[in-house]
mmCIF file of C-alpha atoms in Angstrom:
data_model
loop_
_atom_site.group_PDB
_atom_site.id
_atom_site.type_symbol
_atom_site.label_atom_id
_atom_site.label_comp_id
_atom_site.label_asym_id
_atom_site.label_seq_id
_atom_site.Cartn_x
_atom_site.Cartn_y
_atom_site.Cartn_z
ATOM 1 C CA UNK A 1 -63.294 -14.794 66.111
ATOM 2 C CA UNK A 2 -61.797 -17.432 63.842
ATOM 3 C CA UNK A 3 -62.139 -15.076 60.901
ATOM 4 C CA UNK A 4 -60.201 -12.288 62.712
ATOM 5 C CA UNK A 5 -57.414 -14.708 63.688
ATOM 6 C CA UNK A 6 -57.111 -15.798 60.064
ATOM 7 C CA UNK A 7 -56.814 -12.175 58.868
ATOM 8 C CA UNK A 8 -54.159 -11.450 61.498
ATOM 9 C CA UNK A 9 -52.111 -14.498 60.428
ATOM 10 C CA UNK A 10 -52.281 -13.429 56.760
ATOM 11 C CA UNK A 11 -51.154 -9.873 57.633
ATOM 12 C CA UNK A 12 -48.237 -11.182 59.659
ATOM 13 C CA UNK A 13 -47.202 -13.472 56.814
ATOM 14 C CA UNK A 14 -47.308 -10.570 54.337
ATOM 15 C CA UNK A 15 -45.205 -8.412 56.655
ATOM 16 C CA UNK A 16 -42.674 -11.236 57.059
ATOM 17 C CA UNK A 17 -42.404 -11.635 53.259
ATOM 18 C CA UNK A 18 -41.981 -7.875 52.786
ATOM 19 C CA UNK A 19 -39.315 -7.821 55.484
ATOM 20 C CA UNK A 20 -37.401 -10.663 53.884
ATOM 21 C CA UNK A 21 -37.665 -8.900 50.520
ATOM 22 C CA UNK A 22 -36.300 -5.676 51.934
ATOM 23 C CA UNK A 23 -33.367 -7.518 53.510
ATOM 24 C CA UNK A 24 -32.578 -9.277 50.226
ATOM 25 C CA UNK A 25 -32.880 -6.037 48.257
ATOM 26 C CA UNK A 26 -30.591 -4.238 50.691
ATOM 27 C CA UNK A 27 -28.076 -7.057 50.361
ATOM 28 C CA UNK A 28 -28.179 -6.894 46.560
ATOM 29 C CA UNK A 29 -27.809 -3.126 46.493
ATOM 30 C CA UNK A 30 -24.934 -3.282 48.956
ATOM 31 C CA UNK A 31 -23.281 -5.941 46.838
ATOM 32 C CA UNK A 32 -23.643 -3.800 43.711
ATOM 33 C CA UNK A 33 -22.174 -0.820 45.472
ATOM 34 C CA UNK A 34 -19.151 -2.903 46.375
ATOM 35 C CA UNK A 35 -18.870 -4.493 42.938
ATOM 36 C CA UNK A 36 -15.734 -3.392 41.074
ATOM 37 C CA UNK A 37 -15.754 -2.338 37.445
ATOM 38 C CA UNK A 38 -12.680 -3.051 35.338
ATOM 39 C CA UNK A 39 -11.225 -1.449 32.204
ATOM 40 C CA UNK A 40 -8.441 -2.635 29.914
ATOM 41 C CA UNK A 41 -5.749 -0.304 28.601
ATOM 42 C CA UNK A 42 -5.656 -1.097 24.876
ATOM 43 C CA UNK A 43 -3.093 -0.325 22.216
ATOM 44 C CA UNK A 44 -4.616 1.531 19.292
ATOM 45 C CA UNK A 45 -2.814 2.093 16.003
ATOM 46 C CA UNK A 46 -3.426 5.075 13.733
ATOM 47 C CA UNK A 47 -2.244 4.842 10.126
ATOM 48 C CA UNK A 48 -2.420 7.960 7.957
ATOM 49 C CA UNK A 49 -2.148 6.242 4.583
ATOM 50 C CA UNK A 50 -3.553 6.067 1.046
ATOM 51 C CA UNK A 51 -4.428 2.508 0.084
ATOM 52 C CA UNK A 52 -3.368 1.362 -3.402
ATOM 53 C CA UNK A 53 -3.295 -1.692 -5.651
ATOM 54 C CA UNK A 54 -1.922 -2.591 -9.050
ATOM 55 C CA UNK A 55 0.775 -4.560 -10.873
ATOM 56 C CA UNK A 56 4.511 -4.046 -10.767
ATOM 57 C CA UNK A 57 6.578 -3.434 -13.912
ATOM 58 C CA UNK A 58 10.235 -3.513 -14.894
ATOM 59 C CA UNK A 59 12.257 -0.299 -14.998
ATOM 60 C CA UNK A 60 12.381 -0.593 -18.814
ATOM 61 C CA UNK A 61 10.800 -3.014 -21.260
ATOM 62 C CA UNK A 62 11.338 -3.567 -24.964
ATOM 63 C CA UNK A 63 9.128 -5.740 -27.108
ATOM 64 C CA UNK A 64 11.426 -7.562 -29.509
ATOM 65 C CA UNK A 65 9.951 -7.597 -33.002
ATOM 66 C CA UNK A 66 11.019 -7.764 -36.615
ATOM 67 C CA UNK A 67 10.994 -4.411 -38.405
ATOM 68 C CA UNK A 68 10.591 -6.055 -41.815
ATOM 69 C CA UNK A 69 9.697 -9.464 -43.208
ATOM 70 C CA UNK A 70 12.360 -12.108 -43.766
ATOM 71 C CA UNK A 71 14.048 -15.327 -42.720
ATOM 72 C CA UNK A 72 16.031 -15.584 -39.482
ATOM 73 C CA UNK A 73 19.687 -16.333 -40.219
ATOM 74 C CA UNK A 74 21.151 -15.949 -36.717
ATOM 75 C CA UNK A 75 19.999 -15.847 -33.070
ATOM 76 C CA UNK A 76 22.738 -14.457 -30.829
ATOM 77 C CA UNK A 77 21.129 -14.789 -27.385
ATOM 78 C CA UNK A 78 18.789 -17.017 -25.413
ATOM 79 C CA UNK A 79 16.231 -16.454 -22.676
ATOM 80 C CA UNK A 80 17.885 -15.230 -19.481
ATOM 81 C CA UNK A 81 20.981 -13.752 -21.175
ATOM 82 C CA UNK A 82 22.195 -10.277 -20.272
ATOM 83 C CA UNK A 83 22.720 -7.878 -23.175
ATOM 84 C CA UNK A 84 24.137 -4.384 -23.624
ATOM 85 C CA UNK A 85 22.573 -1.480 -25.445
ATOM 86 C CA UNK A 86 23.243 -1.890 -29.186
ATOM 87 C CA UNK A 87 23.795 -5.682 -29.067
ATOM 88 C CA UNK A 88 22.285 -7.607 -31.986
ATOM 89 C CA UNK A 89 19.712 -10.109 -30.736
ATOM 90 C CA UNK A 90 18.620 -11.695 -34.051
ATOM 91 C CA UNK A 91 19.628 -11.264 -37.689
ATOM 92 C CA UNK A 92 17.332 -11.596 -40.710
ATOM 93 C CA UNK A 93 18.570 -12.454 -44.179
ATOM 94 C CA UNK A 94 19.953 -9.161 -45.548
ATOM 95 C CA UNK A 95 21.715 -10.318 -48.727
ATOM 96 C CA UNK A 96 19.380 -8.331 -50.980
ATOM 97 C CA UNK A 97 19.720 -5.169 -48.869
ATOM 98 C CA UNK A 98 23.526 -5.505 -48.756
ATOM 99 C CA UNK A 99 23.617 -5.920 -52.545
ATOM 100 C CA UNK A 100 21.508 -2.786 -53.088
ATOM 101 C CA UNK A 101 23.717 -0.780 -50.716
ATOM 102 C CA UNK A 102 26.938 -1.899 -52.386
ATOM 103 C CA UNK A 103 25.472 -1.147 -55.787
ATOM 104 C CA UNK A 104 24.630 2.351 -54.598
ATOM 105 C CA UNK A 105 28.201 2.830 -53.327
ATOM 106 C CA UNK A 106 29.492 1.782 -56.773
ATOM 107 C CA UNK A 107 27.216 4.246 -58.545
ATOM 108 C CA UNK A 108 28.285 7.060 -56.263
ATOM 109 C CA UNK A 109 31.971 6.262 -56.803
ATOM 110 C CA UNK A 110 31.635 6.307 -60.607
ATOM 111 C CA UNK A 111 29.601 9.511 -60.671
ATOM 112 C CA UNK A 112 31.481 11.446 -58.040
ATOM 113 C CA UNK A 113 33.663 13.223 -60.642
ATOM 114 C CA UNK A 114 30.939 13.954 -63.221
ATOM 115 C CA UNK A 115 27.740 14.391 -61.223
ATOM 116 C CA UNK A 116 26.533 17.768 -60.034
ATOM 117 C CA UNK A 117 26.415 18.620 -56.339
ATOM 118 C CA UNK A 118 22.630 18.212 -56.366
ATOM 119 C CA UNK A 119 22.893 14.741 -57.948
ATOM 120 C CA UNK A 120 25.469 13.655 -55.362
ATOM 121 C CA UNK A 121 23.219 14.838 -52.520
ATOM 122 C CA UNK A 122 20.334 12.835 -53.962
ATOM 123 C CA UNK A 123 22.574 9.737 -54.206
ATOM 124 C CA UNK A 124 23.633 10.162 -50.568
ATOM 125 C CA UNK A 125 20.010 10.424 -49.475
ATOM 126 C CA UNK A 126 19.195 7.255 -51.385
ATOM 127 C CA UNK A 127 22.184 5.507 -49.784
ATOM 128 C CA UNK A 128 20.990 6.431 -46.277
ATOM 129 C CA UNK A 129 17.633 4.845 -47.079
ATOM 130 C CA UNK A 130 19.306 1.640 -48.273
ATOM 131 C CA UNK A 131 21.554 1.564 -45.198
ATOM 132 C CA UNK A 132 18.497 1.839 -42.942
ATOM 133 C CA UNK A 133 16.966 -1.148 -44.722
ATOM 134 C CA UNK A 134 20.111 -3.138 -43.866
ATOM 135 C CA UNK A 135 19.803 -2.116 -40.216
ATOM 136 C CA UNK A 136 16.119 -3.043 -40.216
ATOM 137 C CA UNK A 137 17.160 -6.656 -40.801
ATOM 138 C CA UNK A 138 18.472 -6.741 -37.207
ATOM 139 C CA UNK A 139 16.679 -6.722 -33.862
ATOM 140 C CA UNK A 140 18.852 -4.630 -31.520
ATOM 141 C CA UNK A 141 18.741 -4.037 -27.743
ATOM 142 C CA UNK A 142 17.851 -0.421 -26.959
ATOM 143 C CA UNK A 143 19.161 -0.613 -23.356
ATOM 144 C CA UNK A 144 21.155 -2.843 -21.019
ATOM 145 C CA UNK A 145 18.934 -5.647 -19.766
ATOM 146 C CA UNK A 146 17.944 -9.301 -19.597
ATOM 147 C CA UNK A 147 16.178 -11.370 -22.241
ATOM 148 C CA UNK A 148 12.956 -12.202 -20.380
ATOM 149 C CA UNK A 149 11.402 -14.126 -23.261
ATOM 150 C CA UNK A 150 12.571 -15.234 -26.719
ATOM 151 C CA UNK A 151 10.611 -17.419 -29.133
ATOM 152 C CA UNK A 152 12.524 -17.604 -32.411
ATOM 153 C CA UNK A 153 14.951 -19.949 -34.125
ATOM 154 C CA UNK A 154 17.208 -19.899 -37.178
ATOM 155 C CA UNK A 155 15.134 -20.572 -40.291
ATOM 156 C CA UNK A 156 11.940 -19.017 -38.961
ATOM 157 C CA UNK A 157 10.115 -16.778 -41.407
ATOM 158 C CA UNK A 158 8.913 -13.539 -39.814
ATOM 159 C CA UNK A 159 6.472 -10.899 -40.979
ATOM 160 C CA UNK A 160 6.992 -7.221 -40.210
ATOM 161 C CA UNK A 161 6.115 -6.377 -36.577
ATOM 162 C CA UNK A 162 6.065 -10.046 -35.494
ATOM 163 C CA UNK A 163 6.768 -10.167 -31.729
ATOM 164 C CA UNK A 164 9.520 -12.613 -30.847
ATOM 165 C CA UNK A 165 10.344 -11.813 -27.217
ATOM 166 C CA UNK A 166 10.859 -9.265 -24.462
ATOM 167 C CA UNK A 167 13.901 -7.440 -23.092
ATOM 168 C CA UNK A 168 13.662 -5.968 -19.598
ATOM 169 C CA UNK A 169 15.782 -3.843 -17.311
ATOM 170 C CA UNK A 170 15.142 -4.996 -13.737
ATOM 171 C CA UNK A 171 17.621 -2.736 -11.952
ATOM 172 C CA UNK A 172 14.504 -1.444 -10.196
ATOM 173 C CA UNK A 173 10.737 -1.937 -10.450
ATOM 174 C CA UNK A 174 8.010 0.610 -11.110
ATOM 175 C CA UNK A 175 4.265 0.888 -10.721
ATOM 176 C CA UNK A 176 1.526 3.305 -11.675
ATOM 177 C CA UNK A 177 -1.433 3.533 -9.280
ATOM 178 C CA UNK A 178 -4.647 5.537 -9.178
ATOM 179 C CA UNK A 179 -5.137 8.061 -6.363
ATOM 180 C CA UNK A 180 -8.433 9.893 -5.928
ATOM 181 C CA UNK A 181 -8.489 13.655 -6.396
ATOM 182 C CA UNK A 182 -9.208 14.238 -2.693
ATOM 183 C CA UNK A 183 -5.932 12.567 -1.700
ATOM 184 C CA UNK A 184 -3.612 14.209 -4.236
ATOM 185 C CA UNK A 185 -2.864 17.155 -1.922
ATOM 186 C CA UNK A 186 -1.399 14.694 0.608
ATOM 187 C CA UNK A 187 1.226 13.358 -1.817
ATOM 188 C CA UNK A 188 4.919 14.255 -1.743
ATOM 189 C CA UNK A 189 7.948 13.043 -3.685
ATOM 190 C CA UNK A 190 9.852 10.410 -1.725
ATOM 191 C CA UNK A 191 6.950 9.302 0.494
ATOM 192 C CA UNK A 192 7.359 5.745 1.742
ATOM 193 C CA UNK A 193 5.243 3.085 0.037
ATOM 194 C CA UNK A 194 4.715 -0.376 1.541
ATOM 195 C CA UNK A 195 3.906 -3.105 -1.011
ATOM 196 C CA UNK A 196 2.305 -6.456 -0.170
ATOM 197 C CA UNK A 197 2.677 -9.169 -2.824
ATOM 198 C CA UNK A 198 0.611 -12.396 -2.803
ATOM 199 C CA UNK A 199 3.691 -14.115 -4.251
ATOM 200 C CA UNK A 200 5.890 -12.993 -1.328
ATOM 201 C CA UNK A 201 5.002 -14.130 2.194
ATOM 202 C CA UNK A 202 7.991 -12.727 4.099
ATOM 203 C CA UNK A 203 6.525 -9.280 4.745
ATOM 204 C CA UNK A 204 6.161 -5.979 2.950
ATOM 205 C CA UNK A 205 8.518 -4.509 0.350
ATOM 206 C CA UNK A 206 9.425 -0.838 0.661
ATOM 207 C CA UNK A 207 9.352 1.667 -2.189
ATOM 208 C CA UNK A 208 8.670 5.363 -2.647
ATOM 209 C CA UNK A 209 6.705 7.930 -4.664
ATOM 210 C CA UNK A 210 8.569 9.325 -7.692
ATOM 211 C CA UNK A 211 5.971 11.686 -9.138
ATOM 212 C CA UNK A 212 2.594 12.276 -10.749
ATOM 213 C CA UNK A 213 1.341 14.338 -13.717
ATOM 214 C CA UNK A 214 -0.013 17.864 -13.489
ATOM 215 C CA UNK A 215 -3.335 16.709 -14.901
ATOM 216 C CA UNK A 216 -5.945 14.229 -13.703
ATOM 217 C CA UNK A 217 -8.079 11.777 -15.637
ATOM 218 C CA UNK A 218 -11.564 10.317 -15.364
ATOM 219 C CA UNK A 219 -12.096 6.577 -15.009
ATOM 220 C CA UNK A 220 -14.828 4.561 -16.721
ATOM 221 C CA UNK A 221 -16.699 4.758 -13.404
ATOM 222 C CA UNK A 222 -16.716 8.562 -13.577
ATOM 223 C CA UNK A 223 -14.190 9.049 -10.757
ATOM 224 C CA UNK A 224 -11.481 11.702 -11.083
ATOM 225 C CA UNK A 225 -8.046 10.275 -10.315
ATOM 226 C CA UNK A 226 -4.345 11.014 -10.739
ATOM 227 C CA UNK A 227 -1.914 8.301 -11.821
ATOM 228 C CA UNK A 228 0.970 8.271 -9.352
ATOM 229 C CA UNK A 229 4.356 6.749 -10.198
ATOM 230 C CA UNK A 230 6.079 4.509 -7.645
ATOM 231 C CA UNK A 231 9.479 2.819 -7.551
ATOM 232 C CA UNK A 232 11.173 -0.065 -5.710
ATOM 233 C CA UNK A 233 14.982 -0.044 -5.720
ATOM 234 C CA UNK A 234 15.676 -3.096 -3.530
ATOM 235 C CA UNK A 235 13.314 -6.015 -3.942
ATOM 236 C CA UNK A 236 13.391 -9.791 -3.307
ATOM 237 C CA UNK A 237 14.121 -12.135 -6.181
ATOM 238 C CA UNK A 238 10.668 -13.712 -5.783
ATOM 239 C CA UNK A 239 9.061 -10.544 -7.159
ATOM 240 C CA UNK A 240 8.839 -10.416 -10.951
ATOM 241 C CA UNK A 241 7.381 -7.851 -13.374
ATOM 242 C CA UNK A 242 3.578 -8.028 -13.729
ATOM 243 C CA UNK A 243 3.084 -9.464 -10.233
ATOM 244 C CA UNK A 244 0.066 -7.966 -8.488
ATOM 245 C CA UNK A 245 0.210 -6.059 -5.218
ATOM 246 C CA UNK A 246 -1.770 -4.140 -2.660
ATOM 247 C CA UNK A 247 -0.171 -1.480 -0.522
ATOM 248 C CA UNK A 248 -0.287 1.903 1.117
ATOM 249 C CA UNK A 249 1.389 5.256 0.620
ATOM 250 C CA UNK A 250 2.455 6.478 4.058
ATOM 251 C CA UNK A 251 1.383 10.097 4.484
ATOM 252 C CA UNK A 252 2.841 10.271 7.996
ATOM 253 C CA UNK A 253 4.526 7.663 10.221
ATOM 254 C CA UNK A 254 2.268 5.136 11.929
ATOM 255 C CA UNK A 255 1.484 6.077 15.533
ATOM 256 C CA UNK A 256 0.566 3.729 18.383
ATOM 257 C CA UNK A 257 -1.415 4.906 21.392
ATOM 258 C CA UNK A 258 -2.473 3.366 24.698
ATOM 259 C CA UNK A 259 -6.136 4.205 25.165
ATOM 260 C CA UNK A 260 -8.430 3.574 28.155
ATOM 261 C CA UNK A 261 -11.799 4.762 29.427
ATOM 262 C CA UNK A 262 -11.540 8.034 31.310
ATOM 263 C CA UNK A 263 -13.407 6.423 34.220
ATOM 264 C CA UNK A 264 -10.336 4.288 34.929
ATOM 265 C CA UNK A 265 -8.451 7.472 35.828
ATOM 266 C CA UNK A 266 -8.495 8.896 39.328
ATOM 267 C CA UNK A 267 -7.070 12.216 40.483
ATOM 268 C CA UNK A 268 -5.178 13.057 43.630
ATOM 269 C CA UNK A 269 -4.097 16.678 44.052
ATOM 270 C CA UNK A 270 -5.020 17.059 40.372
ATOM 271 C CA UNK A 271 -2.454 14.385 39.455
ATOM 272 C CA UNK A 272 -3.887 11.433 37.482
ATOM 273 C CA UNK A 273 -3.416 7.847 38.636
ATOM 274 C CA UNK A 274 -4.733 4.346 37.962
ATOM 275 C CA UNK A 275 -5.156 1.292 40.158
ATOM 276 C CA UNK A 276 -4.088 -2.042 38.688
ATOM 277 C CA UNK A 277 -6.533 -4.902 39.205
ATOM 278 C CA UNK A 278 -3.661 -7.226 40.044
ATOM 279 C CA UNK A 279 -2.554 -6.381 43.557
ATOM 280 C CA UNK A 280 -4.554 -3.127 43.463
ATOM 281 C CA UNK A 281 -1.285 -1.263 42.930
ATOM 282 C CA UNK A 282 -1.629 2.483 42.469
ATOM 283 C CA UNK A 283 0.385 4.026 39.601
ATOM 284 C CA UNK A 284 0.862 7.602 38.483
ATOM 285 C CA UNK A 285 0.152 8.238 34.796
ATOM 286 C CA UNK A 286 0.242 11.054 32.294
ATOM 287 C CA UNK A 287 -2.888 11.326 30.146
ATOM 288 C CA UNK A 288 -4.391 13.395 27.363
ATOM 289 C CA UNK A 289 -8.073 13.647 26.324
ATOM 290 C CA UNK A 290 -8.961 11.313 23.449
ATOM 291 C CA UNK A 291 -12.534 11.901 22.385
ATOM 292 C CA UNK A 292 -15.387 12.152 24.879
ATOM 293 C CA UNK A 293 -15.097 8.872 26.764
ATOM 294 C CA UNK A 294 -11.406 7.995 26.523
ATOM 295 C CA UNK A 295 -7.950 9.246 27.357
ATOM 296 C CA UNK A 296 -4.623 8.627 25.713
ATOM 297 C CA UNK A 297 -2.051 7.360 28.243
ATOM 298 C CA UNK A 298 1.243 9.059 27.447
ATOM 299 C CA UNK A 299 3.262 7.651 30.372
ATOM 300 C CA UNK A 300 2.820 4.993 33.033
ATOM 301 C CA UNK A 301 1.262 2.068 31.136
ATOM 302 C CA UNK A 302 2.485 -0.303 28.440
ATOM 303 C CA UNK A 303 -0.898 -1.570 27.236
ATOM 304 C CA UNK A 304 -2.864 -4.632 28.235
ATOM 305 C CA UNK A 305 -3.178 -3.700 31.935
ATOM 306 C CA UNK A 306 -6.551 -4.260 33.626
ATOM 307 C CA UNK A 307 -7.562 -1.248 35.749
ATOM 308 C CA UNK A 308 -10.137 -0.668 38.449
ATOM 309 C CA UNK A 309 -12.748 2.048 37.884
ATOM 310 C CA UNK A 310 -11.959 5.268 39.763
ATOM 311 C CA UNK A 311 -14.754 7.632 38.699
ATOM 312 C CA UNK A 312 -18.430 6.975 38.029
ATOM 313 C CA UNK A 313 -19.908 7.508 34.556
ATOM 314 C CA UNK A 314 -22.758 9.978 34.501
ATOM 315 C CA UNK A 315 -24.920 7.825 32.247
ATOM 316 C CA UNK A 316 -28.082 5.794 32.506
ATOM 317 C CA UNK A 317 -27.874 2.279 33.860
ATOM 318 C CA UNK A 318 -28.343 0.857 30.365
ATOM 319 C CA UNK A 319 -25.492 2.920 28.917
ATOM 320 C CA UNK A 320 -23.315 2.208 31.908
ATOM 321 C CA UNK A 321 -23.712 -1.526 31.492
ATOM 322 C CA UNK A 322 -22.837 -1.212 27.808
ATOM 323 C CA UNK A 323 -19.738 0.912 28.451
ATOM 324 C CA UNK A 324 -18.424 -1.144 31.389
ATOM 325 C CA UNK A 325 -18.573 -4.691 30.114
ATOM 326 C CA UNK A 326 -15.423 -5.699 31.922
ATOM 327 C CA UNK A 327 -12.987 -3.834 29.683
ATOM 328 C CA UNK A 328 -12.646 -0.715 27.604
ATOM 329 C CA UNK A 329 -14.993 -0.952 24.633
ATOM 330 C CA UNK A 330 -12.341 0.590 22.367
ATOM 331 C CA UNK A 331 -10.168 -2.085 20.866
ATOM 332 C CA UNK A 332 -7.064 -1.569 18.798
ATOM 333 C CA UNK A 333 -7.846 -0.184 15.365
ATOM 334 C CA UNK A 334 -6.648 2.151 12.657
ATOM 335 C CA UNK A 335 -7.693 5.237 10.771
ATOM 336 C CA UNK A 336 -6.826 5.300 7.081
ATOM 337 C CA UNK A 337 -6.731 8.344 4.877
ATOM 338 C CA UNK A 338 -9.022 8.032 1.898
ATOM 339 C CA UNK A 339 -11.536 5.694 3.510
ATOM 340 C CA UNK A 340 -10.880 5.228 7.243
ATOM 341 C CA UNK A 341 -12.266 7.317 10.063
ATOM 342 C CA UNK A 342 -10.657 8.917 13.076
ATOM 343 C CA UNK A 343 -11.813 7.950 16.583
ATOM 344 C CA UNK A 344 -14.822 9.745 18.028
ATOM 345 C CA UNK A 345 -13.909 13.228 19.106
ATOM 346 C CA UNK A 346 -10.962 13.440 16.735
ATOM 347 C CA UNK A 347 -7.259 13.386 17.552
ATOM 348 C CA UNK A 348 -6.387 16.075 20.071
ATOM 349 C CA UNK A 349 -3.242 17.908 19.161
ATOM 350 C CA UNK A 350 -3.132 16.612 15.596
#
């Protein structure tokens, strides 16, 4: 009898535990059914660009150098001076060259009446050679510009081709950048280029594409590229020739979207709407498919709003938990031509 009573007590206890478990489970399931899932409407940026890097250069540059050996007798400018095309920058001793030219003029004058036409032509050719030697004793500006560097003084002895300075024209700046063969078809004259200079912290500097050759080249790495010419007309004074830059050629204007999970969208009479988490306010929206799991919000939201789930994902519990972690799993990002990738599913309508 005692043994039967003990078995009955154990069975009752088991039933009580099972009953309590069922009540708890029902409570948990009911709580989960009532649990709200939230999504965030994020701003996502798409940039259709070609990324570039390089160094900037002056519009024109002349290396100042002696054309023949000699002693410097005059320096007419200093570093930072503006010069005009044809201005003499330095003068080498030309006394010997002047003497030879004057002697030639004397010979031509005395022989003009007696020499044959062929002899006179030969004398004139010889004179032109002597005159060029006089001119070679000067270093002359070949364009309007600024003396960027000058390291010479009166009395210095120079050898032929000695470099003494640099003349630059900085009316505008230029650059030559490498673009891969797969991106060349996207280029167009006048496309906007945004330059970022480490030496300039106030933002980007705008330029544009001026052209590229009709032939490519192969780099030491074996890549086929085209060298594209760029230009900056208006630039800050902090930017100087040979400064380095990174940048991007803008193939099409940057676009900004508001993107949210499609499960945040409800439909009433086939008209889409969302419910804001704050105040549970219902708002009409205009949307467009954006991949498989997202929509692009064309009207009704500004970005950053937290929304309450309106439709249930048809995924496993594991996937659902991963997709609905309190906000849309798509953050703001960008797609870049020549290296970036478009969002999953592509860009509808593009």
